mmCIF file of C-alpha atoms in Angstrom:
data_model
loop_
_atom_site.group_PDB
_atom_site.id
_atom_site.type_symbol
_atom_site.label_atom_id
_atom_site.label_comp_id
_atom_site.label_asym_id
_atom_site.label_seq_id
_atom_site.Cartn_x
_atom_site.Cartn_y
_atom_site.Cartn_z
ATOM 1 C CA MET D 1 -12.459 -2.116 26.302
ATOM 2 C CA VAL D 2 -15.261 -0.542 24.290
ATOM 3 C CA GLU D 3 -14.965 3.197 23.784
ATOM 4 C CA HIS D 4 -18.200 5.171 23.943
ATOM 5 C CA THR D 5 -17.995 8.270 21.796
ATOM 6 C CA GLY D 6 -21.623 9.285 21.949
ATOM 7 C CA GLU D 7 -21.879 8.988 18.161
ATOM 8 C CA THR D 8 -24.784 7.457 16.329
ATOM 9 C CA LYS D 9 -23.994 4.492 14.109
ATOM 10 C CA ASN D 10 -24.258 6.734 11.026
ATOM 11 C CA GLU D 11 -21.935 9.349 12.550
ATOM 12 C CA ARG D 12 -19.388 6.660 13.452
ATOM 13 C CA LEU D 13 -19.515 5.187 9.939
ATOM 14 C CA THR D 14 -19.130 8.646 8.396
ATOM 15 C CA ARG D 15 -16.103 9.356 10.619
ATOM 16 C CA ASN D 16 -14.586 5.934 9.874
ATOM 17 C CA VAL D 17 -14.935 6.432 6.116
ATOM 18 C CA SER D 18 -13.383 9.883 6.441
ATOM 19 C CA GLU D 19 -10.467 8.454 8.464
ATOM 20 C CA LEU D 20 -9.928 5.670 5.920
ATOM 21 C CA LEU D 21 -9.815 8.135 3.045
ATOM 22 C CA GLN D 22 -7.401 10.387 4.963
ATOM 23 C CA GLU D 23 -5.074 7.441 5.691
ATOM 24 C CA LEU D 24 -5.087 6.566 2.008
ATOM 25 C CA ARG D 25 -3.738 10.013 1.133
ATOM 26 C CA VAL D 26 -0.596 9.252 3.134
ATOM 27 C CA ALA D 27 -0.007 5.842 1.538
ATOM 28 C CA GLN D 28 -0.817 7.085 -1.951
ATOM 29 C CA ALA D 29 1.942 9.705 -1.842
ATOM 30 C CA GLY D 30 4.539 6.964 -1.355
ATOM 31 C CA VAL D 31 3.085 4.898 -4.183
ATOM 32 C CA GLN D 32 3.141 7.856 -6.562
ATOM 33 C CA ILE D 33 6.782 8.664 -5.787
ATOM 34 C CA LEU D 34 7.849 5.039 -6.249
ATOM 35 C CA PHE D 35 5.861 4.703 -9.478
ATOM 36 C CA GLY D 36 7.433 7.864 -10.904
ATOM 37 C CA PHE D 37 10.900 6.605 -10.034
ATOM 38 C CA LEU D 38 10.265 3.204 -11.606
ATOM 39 C CA LEU D 39 8.875 4.779 -14.776
ATOM 40 C CA THR D 40 11.873 7.066 -15.296
ATOM 41 C CA VAL D 41 14.378 4.215 -14.943
ATOM 42 C CA VAL D 42 13.327 2.570 -18.209
ATOM 43 C CA PHE D 43 14.326 5.668 -20.173
ATOM 44 C CA THR D 44 17.965 5.565 -19.101
ATOM 45 C CA ASP D 45 20.788 4.099 -21.164
ATOM 46 C CA GLU D 46 21.849 1.966 -18.204
ATOM 47 C CA PHE D 47 18.463 0.252 -18.106
ATOM 48 C CA HIS D 48 18.789 -0.864 -21.721
ATOM 49 C CA GLU D 49 22.025 -2.612 -20.776
ATOM 50 C CA ALA D 50 20.489 -4.358 -17.742
ATOM 51 C CA SER D 51 20.204 -8.135 -17.746
ATOM 52 C CA GLY D 52 16.939 -9.869 -18.517
ATOM 53 C CA PHE D 53 16.689 -10.823 -14.847
ATOM 54 C CA GLU D 54 17.090 -7.205 -13.730
ATOM 55 C CA LYS D 55 14.462 -6.071 -16.221
ATOM 56 C CA ALA D 56 12.088 -8.780 -14.964
ATOM 57 C CA VAL D 57 12.615 -7.695 -11.342
ATOM 58 C CA HIS D 58 11.984 -4.084 -12.383
ATOM 59 C CA LEU D 59 8.767 -5.040 -14.169
ATOM 60 C CA THR D 60 7.698 -7.002 -11.085
ATOM 61 C CA ALA D 61 8.216 -3.866 -8.971
ATOM 62 C CA VAL D 62 6.196 -1.831 -11.489
ATOM 63 C CA LEU D 63 3.330 -4.351 -11.456
ATOM 64 C CA LEU D 64 3.323 -4.453 -7.645
ATOM 65 C CA THR D 65 3.202 -0.649 -7.621
ATOM 66 C CA VAL D 66 0.307 -0.640 -10.087
ATOM 67 C CA SER D 67 -1.519 -3.216 -7.950
ATOM 68 C CA SER D 68 -0.914 -1.106 -4.873
ATOM 69 C CA THR D 69 -2.223 1.992 -6.658
ATOM 70 C CA VAL D 70 -5.401 0.191 -7.716
ATOM 71 C CA LEU D 71 -6.027 -1.299 -4.279
ATOM 72 C CA LEU D 72 -5.272 1.907 -2.370
ATOM 73 C CA THR D 73 -7.422 4.123 -4.598
ATOM 74 C CA ALA D 74 -10.363 1.716 -4.891
ATOM 75 C CA PRO D 75 -12.005 2.724 -1.582
ATOM 76 C CA ALA D 76 -12.050 6.379 -2.659
ATOM 77 C CA ALA D 77 -13.686 5.407 -5.959
ATOM 78 C CA TRP D 78 -16.186 3.165 -4.169
ATOM 79 C CA HIS D 79 -17.046 5.954 -1.755
ATOM 80 C CA ARG D 80 -17.546 8.415 -4.588
ATOM 81 C CA LEU D 81 -19.777 5.994 -6.510
ATOM 82 C CA LEU D 82 -21.714 4.620 -3.539
ATOM 83 C CA PHE D 83 -21.773 7.341 -0.845
ATOM 84 C CA ARG D 84 -25.491 8.025 -1.275
ATOM 85 C CA THR D 85 -26.550 4.373 -1.294
ATOM 86 C CA GLY D 86 -26.326 3.815 2.469
ATOM 87 C CA ASN D 87 -23.522 1.268 2.063
ATOM 88 C CA ARG D 88 -20.911 2.939 4.273
ATOM 89 C CA GLU D 89 -20.484 -0.158 6.416
ATOM 90 C CA ARG D 90 -19.815 -2.350 3.373
ATOM 91 C CA ILE D 91 -17.514 0.288 1.859
ATOM 92 C CA LEU D 92 -15.528 0.228 5.122
ATOM 93 C CA THR D 93 -15.380 -3.567 5.252
ATOM 94 C CA TYR D 94 -14.237 -3.992 1.662
ATOM 95 C CA GLY D 95 -12.138 -0.828 1.799
ATOM 96 C CA ASN D 96 -10.217 -2.075 4.813
ATOM 97 C CA ARG D 97 -9.439 -5.357 3.035
ATOM 98 C CA SER D 98 -8.390 -3.521 -0.106
ATOM 99 C CA VAL D 99 -6.101 -1.207 1.851
ATOM 100 C CA LEU D 100 -4.428 -4.070 3.718
ATOM 101 C CA VAL D 101 -3.716 -5.936 0.483
ATOM 102 C CA GLY D 102 -2.623 -2.669 -1.143
ATOM 103 C CA LEU D 103 -0.187 -2.005 1.695
ATOM 104 C CA GLY D 104 1.169 -5.526 1.257
ATOM 105 C CA CYS D 105 1.713 -4.827 -2.447
ATOM 106 C CA LEU D 106 3.374 -1.512 -1.606
ATOM 107 C CA ALA D 107 5.722 -3.209 0.867
ATOM 108 C CA ALA D 108 6.560 -5.856 -1.741
ATOM 109 C CA ALA D 109 7.111 -3.190 -4.434
ATOM 110 C CA ILE D 110 9.479 -1.178 -2.255
ATOM 111 C CA SER D 111 11.330 -4.291 -1.083
ATOM 112 C CA THR D 112 11.667 -5.467 -4.683
ATOM 113 C CA THR D 113 12.982 -2.058 -5.730
ATOM 114 C CA VAL D 114 15.526 -2.057 -2.892
ATOM 115 C CA ALA D 115 16.572 -5.574 -3.860
ATOM 116 C CA LEU D 116 17.008 -4.540 -7.503
ATOM 117 C CA ILE D 117 19.107 -1.520 -6.573
ATOM 118 C CA ALA D 118 21.236 -3.714 -4.297
ATOM 119 C CA LYS D 119 21.709 -6.220 -7.142
ATOM 120 C CA VAL D 120 22.830 -3.571 -9.602
ATOM 121 C CA VAL D 121 25.147 -1.823 -7.144
ATOM 122 C CA TYR D 122 26.540 -4.708 -5.061
ATOM 123 C CA GLY D 123 25.459 -8.020 -6.603
ATOM 124 C CA PRO D 124 23.112 -10.932 -5.918
ATOM 125 C CA VAL D 125 24.087 -11.541 -2.268
ATOM 126 C CA ALA D 126 23.303 -7.935 -1.344
ATOM 127 C CA MET D 127 20.078 -8.248 -3.328
ATOM 128 C CA ALA D 128 18.935 -11.199 -1.248
ATOM 129 C CA ILE D 129 19.973 -9.690 2.074
ATOM 130 C CA LEU D 130 18.579 -6.196 1.535
ATOM 131 C CA GLY D 131 15.389 -7.467 -0.096
ATOM 132 C CA VAL D 132 14.671 -9.723 2.883
ATOM 133 C CA VAL D 133 15.632 -7.043 5.437
ATOM 134 C CA SER D 134 13.349 -4.498 3.712
ATOM 135 C CA ALA D 135 10.434 -6.937 3.607
ATOM 136 C CA ALA D 136 11.004 -7.898 7.253
ATOM 137 C CA LEU D 137 10.935 -4.245 8.303
ATOM 138 C CA PHE D 138 7.595 -3.727 6.588
ATOM 139 C CA VAL D 139 6.073 -6.904 8.002
ATOM 140 C CA GLY D 140 7.344 -6.068 11.454
ATOM 141 C CA MET D 141 6.335 -2.423 11.579
ATOM 142 C CA TRP D 142 3.097 -2.632 9.620
ATOM 143 C CA PHE D 143 1.681 -5.980 10.715
ATOM 144 C CA VAL D 144 3.437 -7.335 13.841
ATOM 145 C CA VAL D 145 3.786 -4.148 15.917
ATOM 146 C CA PRO D 146 0.056 -3.282 15.620
ATOM 147 C CA ARG D 147 -0.787 -6.730 17.004
ATOM 148 C CA LEU D 148 1.590 -6.113 19.909
ATOM 149 C CA ILE D 149 0.059 -2.693 20.545
ATOM 150 C CA ASP D 150 -3.414 -4.233 20.482
ATOM 151 C CA GLY D 151 -2.327 -6.899 22.960
ATOM 152 C CA ASN D 152 -2.997 -9.865 20.658
ATOM 153 C CA GLY D 153 0.671 -10.516 19.950
ATOM 154 C CA ASP D 154 1.604 -11.684 23.464
#
């Protein structure tokens, strides 16, 4: 069903860009908290005694968080650089793609962090189980449920 809002195309694009940028503020807060946590870990004595595998998993989580930060902030930078060029539609198209990939990186970063914590606290079996459960929750709630709500997941 097509919703008629009475907006002109330019008004709709302006509103859609504004909504995208507002949604990014919510996601970015989570990325910043995770990144701060991951950065502080490396300055602890316990981290220096971690195995090479644990350090590699940690670095993977850091790199996923950096990727998420880049992808989730890119649309704001594009808007700031291009807002007067009349490219709102293209900013929205590319911005939406960037945000979806950025959310995927964020989900992977959080799942990797949960898996690492589980490994350190409970061992490799807990790491595998909790890492998969965390990833499944993100995939389900962020990507499957919206398809069900939209009616395309029947």
